[in-house]
Structures are given as C-alpha cells and as structure tokens.
C-alpha cells in the first residue's frame, strides 16, 4: 500500500470547550490550545482534530453551525484561529477541522431565508414538505428523539436527523453542493490539513419519504433503517471528494455508522471517498437496541473479537482509525475494562492495543492520563441534549429515576466532555473561573501534573508508545505491517 503522511501520524482530538481556558470565562479557547501545544508535541502528536469551533447557538454544542466561515467568539477570533494553525505548524503539528454538513443550525442564514420565503433558492437547500392532514410526512425517528419532522408556523414541515434546531441539508440540490464545496476549499486554502466528517452517511435518504415498519412503541423507525434502505451515497461522496479534498494533500476521516459491508473498499480503499474512517465496532457492543435503557453488559471477549474482526476486514482494503473514546462516547477506561483491571495496568493495556494496531491512532483529550467517567447524582448535572432525551426515554420505558440516572452515568456524552484535568489546583487548572461543565472530582488524583513526575504514569506510557510507533526502526512495521492475532478466538457457546 502507498505511503502517505497521515498513515504514519498520531492524531489527538480536542473538544475546545473543555481543553484549556485562557481568559477565565470557564470555556476553553484557541489561546488555551496554543498554550498547550508544547505538551501535545511532547506527547508525540502529529495532527489535531478540533471539534466544531464555528459560529453556533450551541444547541448541540457546536454541531449546529450558523456560519461556516466564522469561528465562535467564545473560542476567540478568526485571527486567533489562524495564529493557532501557525503555532501548530511551527511544531510540525497539522490541524484538521470537523466538517458538519449533514445539517446546519436553524439560525443559519440559509434556513432563516428559507423560513421566510418558500420560493427562494435557499428553500431548496433543505427538505420541506406539506401534508393534507396535520400529520408528519412519514414515520421516521430523529436521532435525538421524536419525529424527524418539525413544523414551521406557515404549516410546512422540515426534516432533521438530529435535533429540531439542526435542519438537514439537501445534498440532492446542486446549488447547495456548490456552496459547501466553496466553503471546504476556503478552509483548505487557510492551511487546514483535512477534516473529520460528521454523520456523513445520513445525507442519503429516500426523498419520496415512504413509511417504514415501526421498530418501537412510538410507531416510528430508526435513522439506521433510513440509511440502510437508501442507496447512492457513493456518487455524492465522490462528487464531494473530486471538488475538494482530491485537489489537496489532505487527510479525511469519515464518521460512518451503518455502512453496507461491501462498501468498505469504496469508502477507504486506495481510491476511496475518504482517507480512513473510524472503527466503532467496539463501541457498538454495549449500545442498547432502542436506547441507553437497554444497554448491554460489557464482555471482554466480545470486545477483543470485535477488534480482531475489524482489523482483519480492513487489512487488504485500507486503514481504519482506531479510537478508545471520543466526545460522544463514555471514557474507555470506565467502559472497556473488567473490574479487576480498573487500574493503571488496565488503562495501559487499552492504550497498547489502540496505539499499536494497524490504522491511524486517535487519542481523545484526557485519555492519555486515563480520565474516567463522572458520577452525576441527578439529571441536572448534565448539559448534553442527547443525555436528557435518553433519560426521559428511560423513564417512559418504565425505569425508575435511579435506573435512568445509572444509564446516563454509564453512557452520557458528557463523561468525555468534562474539563481536562491539568493539575490538582482549583478546577483542575482548566480555568480560573467557573467551568461551563463541572470538573470530575477525581482530578486531585488523575491529572497531568502528577503524572509528569512519575516515570511509570499512564501519561509517560503514552509518550513511550507514540515514540515506539514512530521510531524509524519500527515505523514501517507498525504502519504498513500485517495484523496477526496470536490468541485464537474462543468458539461460540
Ligand atoms: O454524531 C453522529 C451520531 O450518530 C451520534 O448521534 C452518535 O450516535 C451519538 O452521539 C452517540 O451517543 C455526530 C457528532 O459526533 C455528535 O456529537 C453530534 O451530536 C451529531 O453528529 C450531530 O451533529
Ligand atoms: Ca475562555
């Protein structure tokens, strides 16, 4: 397989709200990231993926973009952002952005215009439908609960895969595609090295909007069904690539759930739509069929088998991106370790597996010090809209408040969104003000500073791993070598 810079890179994911606050307003920012670039260089990081930092009303914490060309003032100015790109470059660190183009914010100028005038060009950028009765156009369920359809005061329905404040963009509209391509190329010209591409599989759907068989008591069917019943994604993704990424030497990583198995080659093969895509197979093991209230217990053997299978499938095709956790998943140290291994040794085992597998290793902020889940005592302690929705769903399905809370504590996206733990001072050294989301009280024990001085710490272990992976003597083997399981699978009972 061809050698590419990104295949030999270690990526670090930053959730900007929670990484480092430089001005005491309790929210992380660009200058905070700049301050920590030496730390990141020292960790052996080559690429930073920064979660959405665009203008946004923050209904879904930045995944609802109101202006793709402006950064959110809570993080600084566009100049601060450019300064960050430059400072990173000085340390040989590239920056990739989050590309959120399945939907935008309902506050985006396009949607605002489309709401006012059903006949304007922008109205064709979205999916609007009218119905004879007062019923939604079909029975599809949104990922954050309820119908995918919400209604405007003038009676038109509009489509959203996620929250009602995140209207889906119509990828079957050529003018919309042009606007998106223009924006992507604008950022690439600014010097970003690529994109992590959000929820991209959801852009395909049958736009005759038929009803599908219901899969829950609400009479609706899931977004998974919507994706699996649709076809034609390849044409759209190729068009996207040809007009943007292909013109630059960039790295793209797709967030792809529910791809059809036979499409792997098309997605991440040598001439695939993306450089790589995430392997979520381990994370799907505990997901409940209808929601967090049905989450399945973790089984270590199943975890190992999922990992082996993913490695084997990708081996002759391309490169997956390996993660332990991200901003949507609970902390891996809390989820993927049996009770007896809930310690530094267990955390180091996870790190070894993840960083030395074939594929591109991603480290999510705090993973390198073994940060854990946060134990909330009430639903009030969460910010994430998905968590609130899942809590309500659990109650509706007959869970007690305590049971619903337990589900959220295990699965909540806020577990990974709590502030980064830098030291044992107030608010873990993340901010001098009041953090936007409460710090995990275990910061007095788990933090960067205390691990700096301990040669056997998880942090220093991560440093050794990245150095080993990139050591000129081994980099070819770790990057382009073959994955061979030493231990055989335990046969199914
Ligand atoms: O996530 C896509 C997605 O499918 C999520 O609903 C995911 O299954 C869920 O968060 C797991 O708990 C992306 C982003 O990563 C996520 O943060 C956004 O909320 C979502 O898209 C909408 O933009
Ligand atoms: Ca700040």
XYZ file of C-alpha atoms and ligand atoms in Angstrom:
517
model
C 0.000 0.000 0.000
C 1.055 3.531 -0.766
C 2.916 5.531 1.864
C 1.131 8.689 2.968
C 1.985 11.167 5.725
C -1.295 10.600 7.501
C -0.825 6.831 7.744
C 2.198 7.446 9.951
C 0.516 10.088 12.112
C -0.834 10.101 15.637
C -3.973 12.229 15.959
C -5.223 13.992 19.093
C -8.848 15.082 19.415
C -9.632 18.376 21.119
C -13.049 19.316 22.432
C -12.365 23.052 22.531
C -14.919 23.946 25.247
C -13.148 21.666 27.705
C -9.461 21.650 26.838
C -7.931 24.821 28.300
C -9.451 28.186 29.228
C -7.069 31.139 28.844
C -9.290 34.041 29.937
C -11.226 32.786 32.953
C -14.708 32.685 31.399
C -14.938 28.962 32.122
C -14.837 27.913 28.448
C -11.788 26.544 26.673
C -10.437 28.597 23.772
C -7.837 28.885 20.977
C -5.292 30.644 23.158
C -5.685 27.851 25.677
C -4.862 25.298 22.975
C -1.844 27.368 21.900
C -0.546 27.281 25.478
C -0.651 23.506 25.451
C 0.965 22.903 22.053
C 4.309 22.040 23.631
C 2.556 19.482 25.804
C 0.975 17.969 22.679
C 4.239 17.942 20.780
C 5.832 16.191 23.714
C 3.110 13.559 23.645
C 4.107 12.712 20.068
C 1.049 14.170 18.366
C 1.214 14.966 14.622
C -2.354 16.061 13.927
C -5.005 17.819 15.995
C -8.686 17.331 15.245
C -10.605 20.242 16.683
C -14.309 19.628 17.298
C -16.648 22.291 15.871
C -15.347 25.773 16.642
C -17.665 27.582 14.205
C -20.337 30.173 14.994
C -23.189 28.307 16.649
C -26.050 28.767 19.108
C -24.621 25.610 20.775
C -27.852 23.630 20.967
C -25.743 20.555 20.159
C -22.503 22.078 21.394
C -21.303 23.392 18.054
C -22.641 20.618 15.824
C -25.306 23.167 14.886
C -23.394 25.648 12.737
C -24.849 29.074 11.989
C -21.875 30.359 9.973
C -19.255 28.057 8.456
C -16.830 30.914 7.815
C -16.767 32.423 11.319
C -15.411 30.970 14.487
C -17.487 31.095 17.642
C -16.440 34.196 19.644
C -16.381 32.102 22.844
C -13.190 30.500 21.454
C -11.577 33.701 20.159
C -11.404 35.374 16.761
C -10.669 34.063 13.273
C -7.201 35.612 13.709
C -6.653 33.603 16.914
C -7.584 30.501 14.955
C -5.085 31.338 12.225
C -2.497 32.003 14.892
C -3.182 28.532 16.280
C -2.664 26.976 12.829
C 0.679 28.825 12.513
C 1.880 27.959 16.011
C 0.982 24.324 15.449
C 2.823 24.315 12.128
C 5.975 25.527 13.911
C 5.829 22.323 15.937
C 5.068 20.126 12.906
C 1.503 19.661 14.036
C -1.257 19.774 11.432
C -4.830 20.753 12.155
C -7.980 19.123 10.878
C -11.466 20.522 11.421
C -14.854 18.982 11.951
C -16.926 19.080 8.771
C -20.592 19.152 9.737
C -22.578 19.202 6.519
C -25.419 16.754 7.013
C -27.205 19.666 8.668
C -26.675 23.231 9.795
C -28.261 25.334 12.540
C -31.788 26.678 12.182
C -30.107 30.044 12.847
C -28.024 29.760 9.670
C -28.839 32.471 7.139
C -29.948 29.828 4.622
C -32.604 28.412 6.924
C -33.720 31.857 8.056
C -34.322 32.855 4.419
C -35.999 29.541 3.620
C -38.385 30.004 6.547
C -39.486 33.404 5.303
C -39.814 32.584 1.602
C -40.795 29.083 0.387
C -39.776 30.030 -3.154
C -36.276 31.353 -2.560
C -33.191 29.414 -3.673
C -32.269 28.614 -0.065
C -35.576 26.772 0.404
C -34.228 24.096 -1.955
C -31.210 23.573 0.351
C -33.483 21.814 2.875
C -36.277 19.245 2.867
C -39.661 20.943 3.199
C -42.931 19.073 2.794
C -46.605 19.882 3.311
C -49.308 17.375 4.218
C -53.087 17.345 3.774
C -53.839 16.347 7.335
C -51.962 17.621 10.387
C -49.670 14.610 10.358
C -45.925 14.379 9.777
C -44.972 13.348 6.208
C -43.700 9.946 7.426
C -42.777 7.840 10.441
C -39.015 8.252 10.716
C -37.433 8.888 14.137
C -34.765 11.506 14.736
C -31.525 10.516 16.490
C -32.312 12.770 19.429
C -35.896 11.563 19.932
C -39.302 12.131 18.327
C -40.086 12.576 14.634
C -37.532 13.792 12.076
C -40.198 16.341 11.090
C -40.874 19.664 12.799
C -43.334 22.273 11.667
C -42.975 25.927 10.759
C -45.709 28.447 11.674
C -46.786 28.501 7.995
C -47.579 24.768 8.153
C -44.548 23.437 6.221
C -42.677 20.501 7.737
C -38.881 20.373 7.637
C -36.602 17.382 8.097
C -33.932 16.885 10.785
C -31.939 13.698 11.512
C -30.817 15.205 14.828
C -32.389 17.986 16.959
C -35.107 20.214 15.534
C -32.577 23.063 15.594
C -30.410 21.070 13.113
C -32.305 21.007 9.783
C -30.821 18.539 7.263
C -29.177 19.931 4.142
C -30.444 18.653 0.803
C -27.485 17.002 -0.935
C -29.609 16.307 -3.999
C -29.595 20.075 -4.694
C -26.616 21.053 -6.937
C -26.561 24.672 -5.712
C -26.236 23.502 -2.108
C -23.334 21.230 -3.017
C -21.541 24.137 -4.676
C -21.917 26.283 -1.549
C -20.490 23.503 0.613
C -17.551 22.836 -1.732
C -16.707 26.522 -1.801
C -16.628 26.614 1.996
C -14.455 23.486 2.273
C -11.931 24.852 -0.209
C -11.848 28.167 1.652
C -10.707 26.376 4.826
C -8.227 24.219 2.914
C -6.699 27.393 1.479
C -6.301 28.667 5.054
C -3.974 25.765 5.701
C -6.060 23.157 7.451
C -4.836 19.655 6.661
C -8.170 17.928 6.331
C -11.440 17.077 8.032
C -13.224 14.681 10.294
C -16.537 14.322 8.508
C -19.571 14.290 10.757
C -22.566 11.962 10.428
C -21.953 11.807 6.696
C -23.845 8.600 5.972
C -27.072 10.384 6.910
C -27.010 12.603 3.831
C -28.522 9.780 1.773
C -32.216 9.075 2.137
C -35.175 8.140 0.003
C -36.616 11.593 -0.613
C -40.031 10.209 -1.524
C -40.113 9.703 2.269
C -42.030 6.399 2.486
C -43.133 4.922 5.832
C -41.000 2.021 7.057
C -42.069 -0.683 9.543
C -42.087 0.701 13.087
C -39.419 -0.631 15.454
C -40.649 0.821 18.744
C -43.794 1.600 20.704
C -43.785 5.177 19.327
C -44.686 3.817 15.864
C -41.508 5.245 14.368
C -38.489 3.655 12.703
C -34.865 4.481 13.409
C -32.361 6.529 11.436
C -30.412 3.278 10.941
C -33.276 1.914 8.863
C -33.450 5.144 6.888
C -29.771 4.783 5.977
C -29.897 1.056 5.234
C -32.877 1.439 2.901
C -31.249 4.207 0.864
C -28.635 3.928 -1.843
C -26.483 6.206 -3.962
C -24.182 7.596 -1.273
C -21.133 6.728 -3.379
C -21.991 9.171 -6.141
C -22.393 12.058 -3.677
C -19.212 11.303 -1.749
C -17.189 11.001 -4.940
C -18.524 14.340 -6.149
C -17.546 15.862 -2.796
C -14.047 14.425 -2.992
C -13.395 15.424 -6.584
C -14.407 19.038 -5.972
C -12.480 19.462 -2.723
C -10.154 17.011 -0.941
C -8.632 15.492 -4.060
C -7.167 18.841 -5.073
C -5.074 18.962 -1.894
C -2.840 16.558 0.002
C -5.298 16.182 2.833
C -6.423 13.666 5.398
C -10.112 12.865 5.765
C -11.742 10.606 8.297
C -15.387 9.695 7.964
C -17.745 9.233 10.873
C -19.610 6.353 9.320
C -22.139 4.166 11.059
C -24.220 1.552 9.197
C -22.207 1.382 6.048
C -23.035 -1.644 3.916
C -20.207 -4.157 4.365
C -19.414 -4.438 0.685
C -18.835 -0.679 0.565
C -15.626 -0.739 2.633
C -13.398 -0.746 -0.461
C -15.348 2.119 -1.977
C -15.062 4.130 1.250
C -11.450 3.627 2.310
C -9.745 1.688 -0.477
C -6.734 3.219 -2.253
C -9.071 5.460 -4.260
C -11.783 5.631 -1.617
C -14.065 8.530 -0.738
C -12.049 9.128 2.450
C -8.512 8.500 3.655
C -9.919 6.479 6.519
C -12.959 6.037 8.753
C -13.456 5.265 12.424
C -13.759 1.738 13.708
C -16.763 1.904 16.056
C -17.245 -1.849 16.294
C -16.152 -1.987 19.954
C -18.410 0.897 20.901
C -21.488 -0.639 19.362
C -21.182 -3.713 21.596
C -22.851 -2.108 24.605
C -25.352 0.096 22.729
C -28.950 -0.807 23.537
C -31.228 -1.614 20.631
C -33.733 1.171 21.326
C -31.757 3.381 23.665
C -29.424 3.577 26.611
C -32.022 1.977 28.895
C -31.400 -1.268 27.015
C -27.611 -1.102 27.143
C -25.887 -4.474 27.146
C -23.267 -5.552 29.681
C -19.657 -5.312 28.548
C -17.936 -8.577 27.676
C -14.175 -8.525 27.320
C -14.013 -11.444 24.871
C -16.591 -9.785 22.634
C -14.501 -6.596 22.729
C -11.402 -8.465 21.618
C -13.254 -10.330 18.869
C -14.779 -7.104 17.516
C -11.348 -5.572 17.359
C -9.815 -8.596 15.607
C -12.642 -8.779 13.088
C -12.353 -5.102 12.196
C -8.595 -5.428 11.744
C -8.949 -8.453 9.501
C -11.638 -6.888 7.340
C -9.624 -3.740 6.737
C -6.295 -5.498 6.213
C -6.385 -5.832 2.430
C -8.592 -2.791 1.864
C -7.260 0.254 3.677
C -6.753 1.960 7.006
C -9.239 2.351 9.823
C -8.925 4.988 12.528
C -8.703 3.472 15.984
C -10.260 5.146 18.993
C -10.825 4.254 22.616
C -13.222 7.113 23.247
C -14.387 10.407 21.761
C -16.717 13.300 22.614
C -19.776 11.065 22.064
C -18.598 8.024 23.961
C -18.035 7.407 27.658
C -14.452 7.092 28.884
C -12.880 3.846 27.672
C -11.111 3.262 30.980
C -14.549 3.087 32.647
C -16.240 1.076 29.894
C -13.805 -1.411 28.398
C -12.100 -2.787 31.485
C -13.374 -5.607 33.668
C -13.480 -4.746 37.386
C -10.167 -6.416 38.172
C -8.397 -4.312 35.547
C -9.793 -0.916 36.506
C -6.307 0.379 37.251
C -3.214 1.819 35.557
C -2.226 -1.566 34.135
C -5.641 -1.972 32.532
C -5.521 1.530 31.080
C -2.047 0.857 29.671
C -3.290 -2.370 28.080
C -6.060 -0.444 26.278
C -3.514 2.141 25.164
C -1.151 -0.524 23.823
C -3.883 -2.199 21.829
C -5.243 1.038 20.407
C -1.949 2.713 19.520
C -0.164 -0.280 18.070
C -2.989 -1.696 15.987
C -2.887 -1.262 12.261
C -4.624 2.008 11.422
C -4.459 5.633 12.447
C -4.432 6.056 16.239
C -6.602 8.813 17.721
C -6.154 9.946 21.319
C -9.076 11.847 22.826
C -8.124 14.592 25.293
C -7.668 13.164 28.787
C -7.379 9.585 27.532
C -3.610 9.917 27.853
C -3.947 10.329 31.627
C -6.677 7.722 31.983
C -9.585 10.068 32.740
C -12.737 8.306 33.952
C -16.494 8.741 33.770
C -18.163 11.328 36.004
C -20.755 10.175 38.514
C -23.718 12.563 38.430
C -26.179 12.491 41.338
C -29.045 13.991 39.373
C -30.011 14.673 35.773
C -29.446 18.397 36.481
C -25.701 17.774 36.338
C -25.791 17.038 32.616
C -25.640 19.515 29.752
C -25.902 17.244 26.691
C -29.281 17.241 24.927
C -28.909 13.583 23.936
C -28.435 12.600 27.587
C -31.598 14.464 28.612
C -33.532 12.779 25.823
C -32.225 9.324 26.775
C -33.132 9.974 30.428
C -36.716 10.857 29.511
C -36.924 7.835 27.217
C -35.720 5.537 30.004
C -38.406 6.911 32.346
C -41.105 6.463 29.691
C -39.994 2.874 29.215
C -40.585 2.169 32.906
C -37.177 2.735 34.526
C -37.051 4.374 37.948
C -35.242 7.719 38.244
C -32.283 5.927 39.789
C -32.109 3.397 36.949
C -32.400 6.123 34.318
C -29.598 8.039 36.017
C -27.397 4.946 36.128
C -27.836 4.507 32.350
C -26.844 8.119 31.770
C -23.832 7.881 34.056
C -22.593 4.926 32.036
C -23.373 6.222 28.566
C -23.579 10.023 28.687
C -21.636 12.040 26.151
C -20.819 14.461 28.988
C -18.494 11.854 30.515
C -15.855 12.776 27.955
C -16.841 16.452 27.785
C -15.848 17.330 31.382
C -12.867 19.707 31.599
C -9.353 18.404 31.005
C -7.516 17.699 34.259
C -4.217 19.581 34.190
C -3.286 19.715 37.877
C -4.621 19.391 41.429
C -5.420 23.085 41.828
C -8.943 24.560 41.702
C -10.953 23.297 38.739
C -8.073 21.039 37.762
C -6.170 24.033 36.384
C -8.603 24.175 33.466
C -9.949 27.621 34.335
C -9.589 30.363 36.934
C -13.333 30.997 36.631
C -16.367 28.716 36.857
C -16.133 25.855 34.345
C -19.069 25.546 31.914
C -19.384 21.897 32.974
C -18.383 20.620 36.393
C -14.936 19.047 36.730
C -14.712 15.382 37.724
C -13.772 15.392 41.448
C -11.157 12.682 40.811
C -8.889 15.408 39.351
C -6.940 15.582 42.592
C -5.603 12.109 41.785
C -5.828 11.947 37.987
C -4.122 14.941 36.373
C -1.287 15.816 34.024
C 0.977 17.423 36.594
C 1.117 14.473 38.971
C 1.756 12.103 36.059
C 4.559 14.237 34.618
C 6.772 13.420 37.578
C 6.025 9.700 37.727
C 8.023 7.704 35.150
C 5.502 4.844 35.353
C 2.423 7.004 34.873
C -0.161 6.436 32.165
C 0.916 9.708 30.540
C 4.554 8.668 30.299
C 3.454 5.305 28.982
C 1.523 7.042 26.179
C 4.656 9.030 25.353
C 6.650 5.818 25.094
C 4.003 4.270 22.852
C 3.891 7.140 20.373
C 7.705 7.228 20.314
C 7.872 3.485 19.703
C 5.307 3.619 16.926
C 7.210 6.380 15.175
C 10.727 5.118 15.841
C 12.411 4.984 12.407
C 13.324 1.348 13.080
C 9.706 0.279 13.549
C 7.503 2.821 11.835
C 7.206 0.770 8.646
C 6.188 -2.307 10.588
C 3.653 -0.594 12.808
C 2.171 1.363 9.926
C 2.206 -0.964 6.957
C 2.709 -4.324 8.654
C 0.196 -7.121 8.944
C -2.070 -7.738 11.958
C -1.956 -11.356 13.082
C -3.938 -12.464 16.147
C -1.760 -14.632 18.382
C -4.546 -15.987 20.519
C -7.374 -17.833 18.840
C -10.975 -16.835 19.310
C -12.972 -18.621 21.975
C -15.551 -20.656 19.996
C -19.181 -19.517 20.353
C -21.109 -21.415 23.017
O -22.616 12.077 15.829
C -23.396 11.285 14.976
C -24.216 10.287 15.653
O -24.729 9.396 15.002
C -24.466 10.434 17.118
O -25.842 10.518 17.292
C -23.945 9.304 17.923
O -24.549 8.102 17.543
C -24.276 9.575 19.364
O -23.766 10.823 19.699
C -23.666 8.531 20.285
O -24.059 8.841 21.600
C -22.147 13.285 15.329
C -21.341 14.024 16.379
O -20.197 13.279 16.723
C -22.207 14.337 17.548
O -21.507 14.962 18.587
C -23.321 15.232 17.052
O -24.237 15.471 18.089
C -24.054 14.620 15.855
O -23.175 14.113 14.866
C -24.896 15.671 15.171
O -24.072 16.589 14.511
Ca -12.210 31.114 27.557
